[in-house]
mmCIF file of C-alpha atoms and ligand atoms in Angstrom:
data_model
loop_
_atom_site.group_PDB
_atom_site.id
_atom_site.type_symbol
_atom_site.label_atom_id
_atom_site.label_comp_id
_atom_site.label_asym_id
_atom_site.label_seq_id
_atom_site.Cartn_x
_atom_site.Cartn_y
_atom_site.Cartn_z
ATOM 1 C CA MET A 181 88.232 109.321 122.739
ATOM 2 C CA LYS A 182 89.567 108.437 119.342
ATOM 3 C CA ILE A 183 88.529 109.928 116.012
ATOM 4 C CA THR A 184 89.063 107.626 113.062
ATOM 5 C CA LEU A 185 89.412 109.501 109.807
ATOM 6 C CA LEU A 186 88.534 107.321 106.823
ATOM 7 C CA TYR A 187 89.740 108.904 103.608
ATOM 8 C CA GLY A 188 90.859 108.238 100.067
ATOM 9 C CA GLY A 189 88.506 105.566 98.773
ATOM 10 C CA GLN A 190 87.340 104.090 95.505
ATOM 11 C CA SER A 191 85.680 107.015 93.822
ATOM 12 C CA ALA A 192 86.587 109.782 91.413
ATOM 13 C CA GLU A 193 86.706 112.034 94.447
ATOM 14 C CA HIS A 194 89.638 110.131 95.958
ATOM 15 C CA ASP A 195 92.011 113.090 95.872
ATOM 16 C CA ILE A 196 89.565 115.632 97.197
ATOM 17 C CA SER A 197 88.859 113.239 100.068
ATOM 18 C CA ILE A 198 92.543 113.253 101.038
ATOM 19 C CA ILE A 199 92.620 117.033 101.079
ATOM 20 C CA SER A 200 89.352 117.166 103.052
ATOM 21 C CA ALA A 201 90.646 114.692 105.654
ATOM 22 C CA HIS A 202 93.880 116.603 106.004
ATOM 23 C CA ASN A 203 91.911 119.769 106.599
ATOM 24 C CA ILE A 204 89.619 118.113 109.163
ATOM 25 C CA ALA A 205 92.622 116.644 110.996
ATOM 26 C CA GLN A 206 93.878 120.172 111.550
ATOM 27 C CA SER A 207 90.586 121.238 113.122
ATOM 28 C CA ILE A 208 90.389 118.523 115.779
ATOM 29 C CA MET A 209 90.819 119.398 119.438
ATOM 30 C CA TYR A 210 93.854 117.338 120.338
ATOM 31 C CA ASP A 211 93.520 118.048 124.048
ATOM 32 C CA VAL A 212 90.448 115.769 123.973
ATOM 33 C CA TYR A 213 91.007 113.397 121.056
ATOM 34 C CA THR A 214 93.612 111.372 119.278
ATOM 35 C CA VAL A 215 93.242 110.727 115.573
ATOM 36 C CA GLN A 216 93.523 107.368 113.880
ATOM 37 C CA PRO A 217 94.079 107.909 110.150
ATOM 38 C CA ILE A 218 92.911 105.104 107.879
ATOM 39 C CA TYR A 219 93.597 105.548 104.206
ATOM 40 C CA ILE A 220 91.534 103.539 101.711
ATOM 41 C CA THR A 221 93.399 102.915 98.471
ATOM 42 C CA ARG A 222 91.870 103.210 95.012
ATOM 43 C CA ALA A 223 91.665 99.428 95.021
ATOM 44 C CA GLY A 224 89.775 99.441 98.326
ATOM 45 C CA GLU A 225 92.542 98.300 100.680
ATOM 46 C CA TRP A 226 92.653 99.783 104.147
ATOM 47 C CA ILE A 227 95.925 101.225 105.445
ATOM 48 C CA LYS A 228 96.230 102.270 109.040
ATOM 49 C CA GLY A 229 98.676 104.949 110.119
ATOM 50 C CA PRO A 230 100.240 105.823 113.463
ATOM 51 C CA LEU A 231 98.004 107.640 115.957
ATOM 52 C CA ILE A 232 98.167 111.402 115.803
ATOM 53 C CA ASP A 233 97.881 113.293 119.054
ATOM 54 C CA THR A 234 98.942 116.762 118.179
ATOM 55 C CA SER A 235 98.010 119.381 115.660
ATOM 56 C CA LEU A 236 99.885 118.619 112.510
ATOM 57 C CA PRO A 237 101.369 121.331 110.377
ATOM 58 C CA ASN A 238 102.968 118.681 108.155
ATOM 59 C CA SER A 239 101.502 115.988 105.919
ATOM 60 C CA ASP A 240 101.054 113.044 108.275
ATOM 61 C CA LEU A 241 97.870 111.922 106.554
ATOM 62 C CA MET A 242 99.515 112.145 103.170
ATOM 63 C CA ARG A 243 102.251 109.803 104.319
ATOM 64 C CA LEU A 244 99.808 106.915 104.258
ATOM 65 C CA VAL A 245 99.239 107.454 100.585
ATOM 66 C CA PRO A 246 101.571 105.188 98.597
ATOM 67 C CA ALA A 247 103.552 107.126 96.021
ATOM 68 C CA GLU A 248 101.822 105.393 93.109
ATOM 69 C CA GLU A 249 98.423 106.643 94.328
ATOM 70 C CA MET A 250 99.487 110.269 94.499
ATOM 71 C CA THR A 251 98.323 112.031 91.400
ATOM 72 C CA TRP A 252 99.137 115.464 92.727
ATOM 73 C CA GLY A 253 101.266 117.186 95.327
ATOM 74 C CA ASP A 254 105.005 116.937 95.656
ATOM 75 C CA ASP A 255 105.416 115.154 98.963
ATOM 76 C CA ALA A 256 104.838 111.561 97.866
ATOM 77 C CA LYS A 257 106.826 109.360 100.202
ATOM 78 C CA ALA A 258 106.908 105.665 100.949
ATOM 79 C CA SER A 259 103.782 104.777 102.910
ATOM 80 C CA THR A 260 104.251 104.583 106.678
ATOM 81 C CA GLY A 261 101.013 102.657 107.086
ATOM 82 C CA GLN A 262 100.062 99.096 107.840
ATOM 83 C CA ALA A 263 97.480 97.075 105.934
ATOM 84 C CA MET A 264 94.391 96.179 107.981
ATOM 85 C CA ARG A 265 91.076 94.464 107.450
ATOM 86 C CA PRO A 266 87.984 96.692 107.751
ATOM 87 C CA GLY A 267 86.655 94.357 110.447
ATOM 88 C CA GLU A 268 89.625 95.280 112.641
ATOM 89 C CA LEU A 269 88.249 98.781 113.057
ATOM 90 C CA ASP A 270 88.370 99.775 116.726
ATOM 91 C CA ARG A 271 84.904 99.506 118.307
ATOM 92 C CA GLU A 272 85.745 101.084 121.669
ATOM 93 C CA ASP A 273 85.688 104.826 122.342
ATOM 94 C CA ASN A 274 85.917 105.556 118.691
ATOM 95 C CA ILE A 275 83.991 107.985 116.488
ATOM 96 C CA VAL A 276 84.460 107.432 112.782
ATOM 97 C CA PHE A 277 84.525 110.387 110.425
ATOM 98 C CA PRO A 278 84.024 108.898 106.950
ATOM 99 C CA VAL A 279 85.516 111.696 104.885
ATOM 100 C CA LEU A 280 84.654 109.829 101.702
ATOM 101 C CA HIS A 281 82.867 111.341 98.755
ATOM 102 C CA GLY A 282 80.992 109.665 95.935
ATOM 103 C CA PRO A 283 80.167 105.990 95.402
ATOM 104 C CA ASN A 284 81.475 103.559 98.054
ATOM 105 C CA GLY A 285 81.678 106.300 100.621
ATOM 106 C CA GLU A 286 78.887 108.819 100.510
ATOM 107 C CA ASP A 287 76.277 106.398 99.208
ATOM 108 C CA GLY A 288 75.382 104.384 102.300
ATOM 109 C CA THR A 289 77.799 101.513 101.777
ATOM 110 C CA ILE A 290 80.392 102.644 104.346
ATOM 111 C CA GLN A 291 77.572 103.837 106.589
ATOM 112 C CA GLY A 292 76.043 100.344 106.502
ATOM 113 C CA PHE A 293 79.392 98.833 107.399
ATOM 114 C CA LEU A 294 79.769 101.226 110.339
ATOM 115 C CA GLU A 295 76.257 100.343 111.539
ATOM 116 C CA VAL A 296 77.169 96.675 111.482
ATOM 117 C CA MET A 297 80.379 97.426 113.383
ATOM 118 C CA GLY A 298 78.324 99.347 115.946
ATOM 119 C CA VAL A 299 80.473 102.472 116.032
ATOM 120 C CA PRO A 300 79.253 106.075 116.059
ATOM 121 C CA TYR A 301 80.032 107.923 112.846
ATOM 122 C CA VAL A 302 79.740 111.455 111.530
ATOM 123 C CA GLY A 303 77.052 112.387 109.047
ATOM 124 C CA ALA A 304 74.117 110.829 107.300
ATOM 125 C CA GLY A 305 72.980 107.254 107.916
ATOM 126 C CA VAL A 306 72.412 104.567 105.319
ATOM 127 C CA THR A 307 69.120 105.827 103.893
ATOM 128 C CA ALA A 308 69.978 109.494 103.561
ATOM 129 C CA SER A 309 73.390 108.689 102.111
ATOM 130 C CA ALA A 310 71.935 106.354 99.503
ATOM 131 C CA ILE A 311 69.153 108.735 98.501
ATOM 132 C CA GLY A 312 71.428 111.768 98.417
ATOM 133 C CA MET A 313 73.787 109.949 96.076
ATOM 134 C CA ASP A 314 71.034 108.718 93.780
ATOM 135 C CA LYS A 315 69.954 111.463 91.421
ATOM 136 C CA ILE A 316 66.735 109.632 90.476
ATOM 137 C CA LEU A 317 65.563 108.689 93.968
ATOM 138 C CA SER A 318 66.313 112.136 95.337
ATOM 139 C CA LYS A 319 64.361 113.748 92.501
ATOM 140 C CA ARG A 320 61.380 111.473 93.217
ATOM 141 C CA ILE A 321 61.447 112.566 96.836
ATOM 142 C CA PHE A 322 61.838 116.261 96.022
ATOM 143 C CA ASP A 323 58.861 115.919 93.665
ATOM 144 C CA GLN A 324 56.841 114.313 96.379
ATOM 145 C CA ILE A 325 57.386 117.152 98.851
ATOM 146 C CA GLY A 326 56.767 119.748 96.146
ATOM 147 C CA LEU A 327 60.235 121.229 95.674
ATOM 148 C CA PRO A 328 60.752 122.864 92.278
ATOM 149 C CA GLN A 329 63.159 121.021 89.967
ATOM 150 C CA VAL A 330 64.099 121.242 86.319
ATOM 151 C CA PRO A 331 62.028 118.849 84.165
ATOM 152 C CA TYR A 332 63.698 115.459 83.697
ATOM 153 C CA HIS A 333 63.344 111.930 82.400
ATOM 154 C CA ALA A 334 64.735 108.887 84.136
ATOM 155 C CA PHE A 335 65.182 105.410 82.684
ATOM 156 C CA ASP A 336 67.365 102.382 83.015
ATOM 157 C CA HIS A 337 69.691 100.384 80.834
ATOM 158 C CA ARG A 338 67.116 97.719 80.011
ATOM 159 C CA LEU A 339 64.508 100.216 78.835
ATOM 160 C CA TRP A 340 67.111 102.035 76.745
ATOM 161 C CA ARG A 341 68.122 98.820 74.979
ATOM 162 C CA GLU A 342 64.495 97.924 74.316
ATOM 163 C CA ASP A 343 63.124 101.236 73.245
ATOM 164 C CA GLN A 344 65.803 103.736 72.462
ATOM 165 C CA GLU A 345 63.731 105.573 69.879
ATOM 166 C CA GLU A 346 60.765 106.005 72.126
ATOM 167 C CA ILE A 347 62.940 107.337 74.931
ATOM 168 C CA ILE A 348 64.518 109.906 72.616
ATOM 169 C CA GLN A 349 61.080 110.918 71.381
ATOM 170 C CA ARG A 350 59.790 111.264 74.875
ATOM 171 C CA ILE A 351 62.771 113.391 75.881
ATOM 172 C CA GLU A 352 62.637 115.606 72.808
ATOM 173 C CA GLY A 353 58.869 115.921 73.101
ATOM 174 C CA SER A 354 59.054 117.505 76.514
ATOM 175 C CA LEU A 355 62.537 118.951 77.080
ATOM 176 C CA LEU A 356 64.454 121.568 75.139
ATOM 177 C CA TYR A 357 68.137 121.428 74.251
ATOM 178 C CA PRO A 358 70.608 121.914 75.837
ATOM 179 C CA LEU A 359 70.097 118.828 77.967
ATOM 180 C CA PHE A 360 72.175 117.358 80.769
ATOM 181 C CA VAL A 361 72.724 113.614 80.793
ATOM 182 C CA LYS A 362 73.794 112.099 84.112
ATOM 183 C CA PRO A 363 74.403 108.650 85.550
ATOM 184 C CA ALA A 364 72.109 108.265 88.580
ATOM 185 C CA ASN A 365 74.911 107.389 90.985
ATOM 186 C CA MET A 366 78.099 109.329 90.507
ATOM 187 C CA GLY A 367 79.614 112.553 91.672
ATOM 188 C CA SER A 368 81.997 115.318 90.695
ATOM 189 C CA SER A 369 80.551 115.584 87.196
ATOM 190 C CA VAL A 370 81.863 112.144 86.196
ATOM 191 C CA GLY A 371 79.876 110.739 83.261
ATOM 192 C CA ILE A 372 77.840 113.947 82.921
ATOM 193 C CA SER A 373 77.476 115.654 79.531
ATOM 194 C CA GLN A 374 75.741 118.687 78.223
ATOM 195 C CA VAL A 375 74.270 118.054 74.757
ATOM 196 C CA GLU A 376 72.683 120.090 71.977
ATOM 197 C CA SER A 377 71.454 117.465 69.483
ATOM 198 C CA SER A 378 69.903 113.996 69.146
ATOM 199 C CA GLU A 379 73.192 112.429 68.053
ATOM 200 C CA ALA A 380 75.047 113.924 70.983
ATOM 201 C CA LEU A 381 72.230 112.870 73.286
ATOM 202 C CA ILE A 382 72.522 109.226 72.239
ATOM 203 C CA GLN A 383 76.279 109.323 72.659
ATOM 204 C CA ALA A 384 76.004 110.960 76.054
ATOM 205 C CA ILE A 385 73.531 108.321 77.234
ATOM 206 C CA GLU A 386 75.829 105.530 76.067
ATOM 207 C CA ASN A 387 78.683 107.233 77.870
ATOM 208 C CA ALA A 388 76.692 107.679 81.097
ATOM 209 C CA LEU A 389 75.680 103.999 80.922
ATOM 210 C CA GLN A 390 79.333 103.127 81.465
ATOM 211 C CA TYR A 391 79.039 104.532 84.975
ATOM 212 C CA ASP A 392 75.620 103.337 86.035
ATOM 213 C CA HIS A 393 72.671 101.367 84.728
ATOM 214 C CA ARG A 394 70.245 104.191 85.529
ATOM 215 C CA ILE A 395 70.259 107.539 83.770
ATOM 216 C CA VAL A 396 68.621 110.893 84.199
ATOM 217 C CA VAL A 397 68.254 113.433 81.406
ATOM 218 C CA GLU A 398 67.488 116.969 82.535
ATOM 219 C CA GLN A 399 66.467 120.210 81.002
ATOM 220 C CA GLY A 400 69.572 122.417 80.901
ATOM 221 C CA ILE A 401 68.982 125.870 82.262
ATOM 222 C CA SER A 402 70.848 129.101 82.355
ATOM 223 C CA ALA A 403 71.187 129.920 86.011
ATOM 224 C CA VAL A 404 73.566 130.774 88.810
ATOM 225 C CA GLU A 405 74.371 128.038 91.300
ATOM 226 C CA CYS A 406 73.657 128.673 94.952
ATOM 227 C CA GLU A 407 74.554 126.379 97.814
ATOM 228 C CA VAL A 408 73.627 126.257 101.452
ATOM 229 C CA ALA A 409 75.033 124.288 104.382
ATOM 230 C CA ILE A 410 73.056 122.333 106.970
ATOM 231 C CA LEU A 411 74.332 121.195 110.360
ATOM 232 C CA GLY A 412 72.322 119.145 112.847
ATOM 233 C CA ASN A 413 70.211 116.074 113.398
ATOM 234 C CA GLU A 414 66.481 116.543 113.965
ATOM 235 C CA GLU A 415 67.109 120.129 114.903
ATOM 236 C CA ALA A 416 69.135 121.441 112.012
ATOM 237 C CA HIS A 417 70.821 124.790 111.490
ATOM 238 C CA ILE A 418 71.192 126.498 108.161
ATOM 239 C CA SER A 419 74.001 128.723 106.919
ATOM 240 C CA TYR A 420 73.982 131.748 104.695
ATOM 241 C CA VAL A 421 73.396 131.014 101.040
ATOM 242 C CA GLY A 422 76.557 131.061 98.931
ATOM 243 C CA LYS A 423 76.803 131.654 95.211
ATOM 244 C CA LEU A 424 79.319 130.138 92.815
ATOM 245 C CA ILE A 425 80.886 132.659 90.519
ATOM 246 C CA LYS A 426 81.889 130.649 87.534
ATOM 247 C CA ASP A 427 83.641 131.121 84.273
ATOM 248 C CA VAL A 428 83.121 127.784 82.553
ATOM 249 C CA ALA A 429 80.075 126.238 80.871
ATOM 250 C CA PHE A 430 79.630 123.760 83.676
ATOM 251 C CA TYR A 431 81.849 122.503 86.394
ATOM 252 C CA ASP A 432 83.766 119.458 85.505
ATOM 253 C CA TYR A 433 86.178 117.719 87.790
ATOM 254 C CA GLU A 434 89.232 119.493 86.559
ATOM 255 C CA GLU A 435 87.741 122.960 86.789
ATOM 256 C CA LYS A 436 86.311 122.251 90.183
ATOM 257 C CA TYR A 437 89.239 120.660 91.938
ATOM 258 C CA ILE A 438 92.433 120.674 89.967
ATOM 259 C CA ASN A 439 92.312 124.223 88.671
ATOM 260 C CA ASN A 440 90.365 125.328 91.702
ATOM 261 C CA ARG A 441 88.493 127.738 89.509
ATOM 262 C CA ILE A 442 85.696 128.357 91.913
ATOM 263 C CA GLU A 443 84.977 131.655 93.465
ATOM 264 C CA MET A 444 82.290 132.024 96.050
ATOM 265 C CA GLU A 445 80.134 134.932 97.070
ATOM 266 C CA ILE A 446 79.036 134.540 100.683
ATOM 267 C CA PRO A 447 76.466 135.588 101.565
ATOM 268 C CA ALA A 448 75.166 135.536 98.019
ATOM 269 C CA ILE A 449 73.779 138.833 96.808
ATOM 270 C CA LEU A 450 70.192 137.745 96.315
ATOM 271 C CA ASP A 451 66.713 139.011 96.915
ATOM 272 C CA PRO A 452 66.225 138.191 100.640
ATOM 273 C CA ALA A 453 62.999 136.386 99.792
ATOM 274 C CA VAL A 454 64.879 134.137 97.363
ATOM 275 C CA ALA A 455 67.606 133.438 99.921
ATOM 276 C CA SER A 456 65.128 132.431 102.584
ATOM 277 C CA LYS A 457 63.204 130.239 100.118
ATOM 278 C CA ILE A 458 66.453 128.442 99.347
ATOM 279 C CA GLN A 459 67.067 127.899 103.048
ATOM 280 C CA GLU A 460 63.532 126.639 103.560
ATOM 281 C CA TYR A 461 63.735 124.233 100.602
ATOM 282 C CA ALA A 462 67.100 122.951 101.786
ATOM 283 C CA LEU A 463 65.798 122.133 105.240
ATOM 284 C CA ARG A 464 62.734 120.422 103.788
ATOM 285 C CA ALA A 465 64.916 118.329 101.489
ATOM 286 C CA TYR A 466 67.169 117.419 104.434
ATOM 287 C CA ARG A 467 64.223 116.257 106.539
ATOM 288 C CA ALA A 468 62.663 114.386 103.649
ATOM 289 C CA ILE A 469 65.723 112.219 103.089
ATOM 290 C CA ASP A 470 66.265 111.787 106.863
ATOM 291 C CA GLY A 471 69.447 113.873 106.848
ATOM 292 C CA CYS A 472 71.750 113.706 109.841
ATOM 293 C CA GLY A 473 74.907 115.572 110.800
ATOM 294 C CA LEU A 474 75.594 117.621 107.714
ATOM 295 C CA SER A 475 74.657 118.275 104.115
ATOM 296 C CA ARG A 476 75.203 120.839 101.418
ATOM 297 C CA VAL A 477 72.166 121.510 99.269
ATOM 298 C CA ASP A 478 72.665 122.905 95.765
ATOM 299 C CA PHE A 479 70.280 125.065 93.777
ATOM 300 C CA PHE A 480 69.912 126.814 90.458
ATOM 301 C CA VAL A 481 68.556 130.373 90.458
ATOM 302 C CA THR A 482 67.539 131.883 87.123
ATOM 303 C CA SER A 483 67.612 135.563 86.185
ATOM 304 C CA SER A 484 63.852 135.677 86.709
ATOM 305 C CA GLN A 485 64.461 134.463 90.278
ATOM 306 C CA ASP A 486 63.081 130.970 89.781
ATOM 307 C CA ILE A 487 64.648 128.505 92.182
ATOM 308 C CA TYR A 488 65.279 124.838 91.366
ATOM 309 C CA ILE A 489 66.814 122.329 93.714
ATOM 310 C CA ASN A 490 69.649 120.406 92.048
ATOM 311 C CA GLU A 491 70.997 117.999 94.622
ATOM 312 C CA ILE A 492 71.820 117.253 98.220
ATOM 313 C CA ASN A 493 75.344 116.167 99.147
ATOM 314 C CA THR A 494 75.529 114.290 102.424
ATOM 315 C CA MET A 495 79.337 114.391 102.677
ATOM 316 C CA PRO A 496 80.277 117.604 100.915
ATOM 317 C CA GLY A 497 83.855 118.588 100.100
ATOM 318 C CA PHE A 498 85.627 119.688 103.256
ATOM 319 C CA THR A 499 88.874 121.249 102.105
ATOM 320 C CA GLY A 500 89.878 124.630 103.448
ATOM 321 C CA LEU A 501 88.445 126.154 100.259
ATOM 322 C CA SER A 502 85.278 124.054 100.055
ATOM 323 C CA MET A 503 81.876 125.672 100.118
ATOM 324 C CA TYR A 504 80.617 123.709 103.142
ATOM 325 C CA PRO A 505 83.147 124.764 105.810
ATOM 326 C CA VAL A 506 83.534 128.229 104.283
ATOM 327 C CA LEU A 507 79.762 128.789 104.440
ATOM 328 C CA TRP A 508 79.864 127.990 108.148
ATOM 329 C CA GLU A 509 82.894 130.151 108.772
ATOM 330 C CA LYS A 510 81.156 133.128 107.164
ATOM 331 C CA THR A 511 77.990 132.341 109.092
ATOM 332 C CA GLY A 512 80.023 132.561 112.313
ATOM 333 C CA LEU A 513 81.131 129.019 113.116
ATOM 334 C CA THR A 514 84.842 128.296 113.046
ATOM 335 C CA GLN A 515 86.062 125.054 111.515
ATOM 336 C CA ARG A 516 87.196 123.836 114.907
ATOM 337 C CA ASN A 517 83.742 124.315 116.365
ATOM 338 C CA LEU A 518 82.137 122.877 113.252
ATOM 339 C CA VAL A 519 84.158 119.670 113.473
ATOM 340 C CA GLU A 520 83.492 119.385 117.212
ATOM 341 C CA GLU A 521 79.760 119.845 116.627
ATOM 342 C CA LEU A 522 79.779 117.117 113.968
ATOM 343 C CA LEU A 523 81.438 114.724 116.424
ATOM 344 C CA GLN A 524 78.876 115.551 119.124
ATOM 345 C CA LEU A 525 76.027 115.056 116.648
ATOM 346 C CA ALA A 526 77.465 111.644 115.750
ATOM 347 C CA LEU A 527 77.465 110.623 119.418
ATOM 348 C CA LYS A 528 73.922 111.915 119.945
ATOM 349 C CA LYS A 529 72.648 109.958 116.968
ATOM 350 C CA TYR A 530 74.417 106.833 118.176
ATOM 351 C CA GLU A 531 72.944 107.123 121.689
ATOM 352 C CA GLN A 532 69.496 107.802 120.290
ATOM 353 C CA LYS A 533 69.653 104.701 118.099
ATOM 354 C CA LYS A 534 70.841 102.551 120.968
ATOM 355 C CA GLY A 535 67.766 103.663 122.907
ATOM 356 C CA PHE A 536 65.264 102.307 120.378
ATOM 357 C CA LYS A 537 63.597 98.974 120.909
ATOM 358 C CA VAL A 538 64.690 96.328 118.469
ATOM 359 C CA GLU A 539 61.768 93.975 118.979
HETATM 360 N N1 LIG B 1323 70.002 120.935 84.455
HETATM 361 C C1 LIG B 1323 71.142 121.638 84.461
HETATM 362 N N2 LIG B 1323 71.188 122.869 83.887
HETATM 363 C C2 LIG B 1323 72.328 123.609 83.901
HETATM 364 N N3 LIG B 1323 73.486 123.190 84.451
HETATM 365 C C3 LIG B 1323 73.515 121.964 85.016
HETATM 366 C C4 LIG B 1323 72.343 121.140 85.076
HETATM 367 N N4 LIG B 1323 72.654 119.997 85.688
HETATM 368 C C5 LIG B 1323 73.952 120.098 86.023
HETATM 369 N N5 LIG B 1323 74.490 121.264 85.632
HETATM 370 C C6 LIG B 1323 75.893 121.675 85.811
HETATM 371 O O1 LIG B 1323 76.693 120.523 85.974
HETATM 372 C C7 LIG B 1323 77.272 120.478 87.273
HETATM 373 C C8 LIG B 1323 77.311 119.055 87.809
HETATM 374 O O2 LIG B 1323 76.020 118.519 87.905
HETATM 375 P P1 LIG B 1323 75.469 117.891 89.240
HETATM 376 O O3 LIG B 1323 74.096 117.421 88.991
HETATM 377 O O4 LIG B 1323 75.635 118.860 90.344
HETATM 378 O O5 LIG B 1323 76.401 116.608 89.430
HETATM 379 P P2 LIG B 1323 77.488 116.200 90.521
HETATM 380 O O6 LIG B 1323 76.812 115.208 91.379
HETATM 381 O O7 LIG B 1323 78.567 115.594 89.704
HETATM 382 O O8 LIG B 1323 77.902 117.420 91.270
HETATM 383 C C9 LIG B 1323 76.426 121.424 88.088
HETATM 384 O O9 LIG B 1323 77.134 121.966 89.166
HETATM 385 C C10 LIG B 1323 76.068 122.485 87.055
HETATM 386 O O10 LIG B 1323 77.146 123.382 86.847
HETATM 387 MG MG1 LIG B 1324 76.846 118.944 92.041
#
């Protein structure tokens, strides 16, 4: 059996994807599998590397990354890969692990391609990926199943151009500064601003509109951020709750990934009733979006113990320091077993789908 690792990709989370894939490659059971690395460049080209059949202490996956695409690290070398067309993806005895975060990877687009190719793949399907990535659609669904969220307003580009004043009035009439302005479909804090005034709000909306045509404005709250990991298909398991210990106003890309300024408390020191509520909400959110394989669900918890769901990430960061694998490790599942379970879940989902009538 072959595992194809798809990594890199056309999103702001390109670099984190490389580190995640590298980490996953080290957790694969090479007595059973070989690994086919496929690196997707920032421009969307696919580069195929030599098969890997042994545990790699070195940077074999990195070697596919052309020097000009390396924005970090010191081992940039000439790429050893070969350009390929996506349609040349192996369809036999292959499980694809799309280790891609953000738009064009975690949003259902790659998942749709893999469905068309007819190969099993790790993680959420098209629907769950698309909803998880879309901050407006996921909020609508969380509302519908009664999960607590911070108050918000959502609107699109067209409405903003037509009725800017009314939108501002509506926002200011029901939300209190500070506010968070977010493009509906992005990740890793790209295009997100925290604002304290009308002028800043307008600017932040214009800025967010450069990333997407749909915008959500949320009530900012003072809270700790708690995250929980889910593993499974219909029958899903939940990890301990973890807490982010932070020292910046909010996590932006640089703080999160480049400076690695995240500390985690696992299990989070929380009222046990709060922790189990978080776990219950996370599982309900996962079922509601038709989650599959894995997800990390993120929450805010205020000092008065109010819980608000923030978002669900269907392909969470998977570096050695990322919350998702670390949550499982602390809950008692090694990374090796975690990766193996994800591969088995992908096969189960694939077999189940094949069994359904199509007419
Ligand atoms: N309503 C809010 N109140 C307080 N902090 C927020 C709020 N929304 C977002 N944040 C902060 O901004 C970060 C990024 O926002 P998030 O919605 O998680 O976007 P992303 O998809 O980029 O992770 C959060 O982790 C949190 O620190
Ligand atoms: Mg987030």
